[in-house]
Structures are given as C-alpha cells and as structure tokens.
Amino acid sequence: MIDAVVVGAGPNGLAAAVALATEGLSVKVLEAARVPGGAARTEALTLPGFLHDVGSAVYPLGVGSPFFRTLPLADHGLEWVHPEIPLAHPLDGGRAAVLHRDLDRTVRELGVDGPAYRSLLAPLVRGWPSLARNVLTTPLRIPTAPILMARFGLRALRPTDRLAERFRTEEARALLAGNAAHAGIPLDQVPGAAAGLVLMAAGHAVGWPVPRGGAGALTRSLVSLLEARGGVVVTDHRVESVDDLPDARAVLLDLTPRQVVAVAGHRLPAPYARTLEEWRYGPGAFKVDWALDGPIPWEAEACRRAGTVHVGGTLEEIAEAERAPWAGEVADRPFVLLAQPTVMDPSRAPDGRHTAWAYCHVPTRWTGDATAAVEAQVERFAPGFTQRILARSVHGPPALEAWNANLVGGDVNGGSPTLSQTLGRPVFARRPWATPVDDLYLCSASTPPGGGVHGMCGYHAARTALKRSFGR
C-alpha cells in the first residue's frame, strides 16, 4: 500500500507531494497531461527558438511562498530572475505608474500621493513574512499577527474603488486598480482590494520574478526534489474515479470542485457533494502569446524595463472593463495583464527577439476572439507594437480548459474569489482541505488560499492529511 496518492501535478499537487515525502511517506502523483506542471508549463507555441508560458508566468507569491522558501529548489535547478522594475502601468501621454522594489523610490515618484501610499503599504511590506503566513491560509483561522492582520483587513475588506479614494493622482489610483484586477471581480466588490494589497506588498518585499527558462523550470525543480525524496510522478494517467486509484492511506485531489464530484462524488455525503456542485467559477481568460522581432516599443520608458505591465488606463477604465465579463460582455478596451519575460530572461528567444504574454478577462466559456482588442490596448501605449509581431498563439476559455481541465470555463483562479467564496473555499470549515471522507483531501486552488502559484493549497492539505490520516 502507498502512503499517499496525489491526483494532479500542478504546483499545488506537487507541493502536497513534496510536503508528504519530506515526512518519509511514500507518494505517487498521477497526472493526466503528458508533462507535469498544470498551468505552470513552458512550451514552444509559435516559432522555433521561442519559449512561452502557456499558463502562469510571473510569480511574486512563488518567491514569497512560506512553503517554497523552505525548499532547496535552487539545488534542483530553479533560478529566480528579477526585472529591473517589477511592474509598470502606462497611462495616456507617455506617463506610467511604477512599482519599484524600493518602496521609498515608489513613494517619491508618486509625488503628492506618496505619503498615502507609504501609509497603506509600508506596514505590509515590513511585516511581509507574517502577512504571507496569515494571508496564504484559510481566513477562518485565528491570525498569528493580530495587529498586522487587523490593519490589513480594515483595508482589504473595502471595495477597490473606495480604497482608492485616498489617492488624488491617476497614477496611484491606477496602480492599485491594476493589482486588484488580478482577482477577476469588479472593483466595487470585496475583497478585490485584498489581492491588490498582497501583490503590491509582495512587489516591494520579494519582487515579481520569473523562473529562468520559463514556468516549467519551477515545475521541474519540484519534480526533481520530490523524486529525490522518494516520490514518483506518473504522466499520461487520467483518473476517472477514485475507485481506480492504488490502495493508499490518503488521497489528495488537485482538482476543482467540478472534477472532484466527477471522480469522487459517489463516495461523498450528498450535502457536501451538492455544495461542491454549487461552486461558482469566475470569468474566463483570453490569452495571447507573441513572438516578436524586438522589444515592445512602449512610450513610457519605465515600461520597457518592467517584467509585468498592466495595460488598461485609468481606474475608471479598468473598473468598466472588469464589470463587463460579469454582465456576459467583453469590454471594447479590456484590462490586459502583460508579461515580457525576455526583458530579464533572454534565453527564451533567439538573439534580438522577444516574447510577450497577455490575457484579459472575458465571460466564462466565451467562444469569441478578443485578439484585436488586446492588441489594440497594447498598441495604444506602445505605437508600432503590432508591426513587431512575428507570430501569435491564441487561447480562449475553451482552449485553456482543453489544455488544463482545472481551468474551468477559462477561470485561472479555481473559482471566483467573491467574499462568500473566499470565506468558504469550497466550504465553510476551519480545515477546508479535509472532506467528510476520512482518507480524501482537496488541494487545488479551489481551497484556501486560492489562486496564484504558491503551493500553499497543497501544503495545507498535506499538513491536514499528516495530522488526520497519519497521526503526525
């Protein structure tokens, strides 16, 4: 009998497997795809010599993860590469709001809004290790840093547009709005500001780096570490039912609620299964990868040195764009999250060439084509961009879900992070990684702390299993 079987080799599944193997347990990971990694994979999507991150790309929560930071991933090939500027946000007229690693420099450049920005972010940046430990878990736990978390909560539980009222300039307001928009919920809803504050604090505290060589490098390092500790990863192995799994003392599912019901619903109590079936997925992503014959010609010089660029204009424009998917529409000017990894990692393209990656939010399961709208937004702030496109690869919501079944309807966060689904993810429980079945656990991004590449969903599920199934 195997000690533990993990279904799904995304970052959370691999994190769970590593945490269990570290305790001396025998672990087997089963992955449906031909390669492990889930949404953390790198592929040649366009032209020879160009490497693209099909799913996630930039990892502030990866480098800042309380669990990943304890692992010797560098010994297994992982190298974090930091851009000179973590994040830039262009505005019309060649302006840009810039998030530097140096908080003081960011404050100075924000001018009249500098003091308000410092008041908002400085405590979170100083307390980053405690903030990360307390945020990257279930919100139903008693915080270990109550004063810090009270300060965070008073701001995080406000709608983003209300929190932005402390700022007077378009730059500061746009910087907050762009970070909050990662959550995929309208800016007038809570707790979108929480995502924005965490990402901004991470940018100052630990940066927004990429793995050298692509997202797949993080996956390879986790697999290598797992194998070094006795674990096994089996690819091309689709699990249709938990009944078909090898005998194990614990089973951990790196699957969203829809897949959990599909493979294990017959073993779950009916009320619990119904709760999983009622889980609400968020807007889909429409993603474009480009092979470019040169760097993106941003008007704002800072954008040329940034690893990530938020393309969407003012807070008001971003708010309109992020409301549209919830109304079943796509904004004429969508908010575009763009990464340009070859700015700091030229190994991903031939000499002098570049890659870029971008997505916008669209209605779930949307089958339209937003390529022109995405590229028009980039062209707006980088005239001549479209002339540098050598090739492109497009993934709308159906294509993303076909590539990775956990991206249901194109949702990259494992479920909409509304307030109710943040507190009850996917159920209201102090240990939501456990199910009513003694040997069955959940470890996907549909459990706390939710979306993002940090491995903490898998880590918490493993700790829960260690206690309940193995008496550790």
Tab-separated table of C-alpha atoms in Angstrom, residues 120 147-159 163 166 197:
chain	number	residue	atom	x	y	z
A	120	LEU	CA	-1.060	51.916	3.034
A	147	ILE	CA	-2.405	43.741	14.808
A	148	LEU	CA	-0.915	43.411	11.331
A	149	MET	CA	-3.898	41.426	10.075
A	150	ALA	CA	-6.365	43.862	11.608
A	151	ARG	CA	-4.625	46.682	9.739
A	152	PHE	CA	-4.679	44.603	6.550
A	153	GLY	CA	-8.301	43.551	6.987
A	154	LEU	CA	-9.613	47.071	7.513
A	155	ARG	CA	-8.255	47.976	4.079
A	156	ALA	CA	-8.644	44.659	2.271
A	157	LEU	CA	-12.349	44.379	3.047
A	158	ARG	CA	-13.142	47.620	1.249
A	159	PRO	CA	-14.052	47.783	-2.453
A	163	LEU	CA	-9.917	52.292	-1.058
A	166	ARG	CA	-7.247	58.079	-0.508
A	197	LEU	CA	-2.610	44.864	-1.490
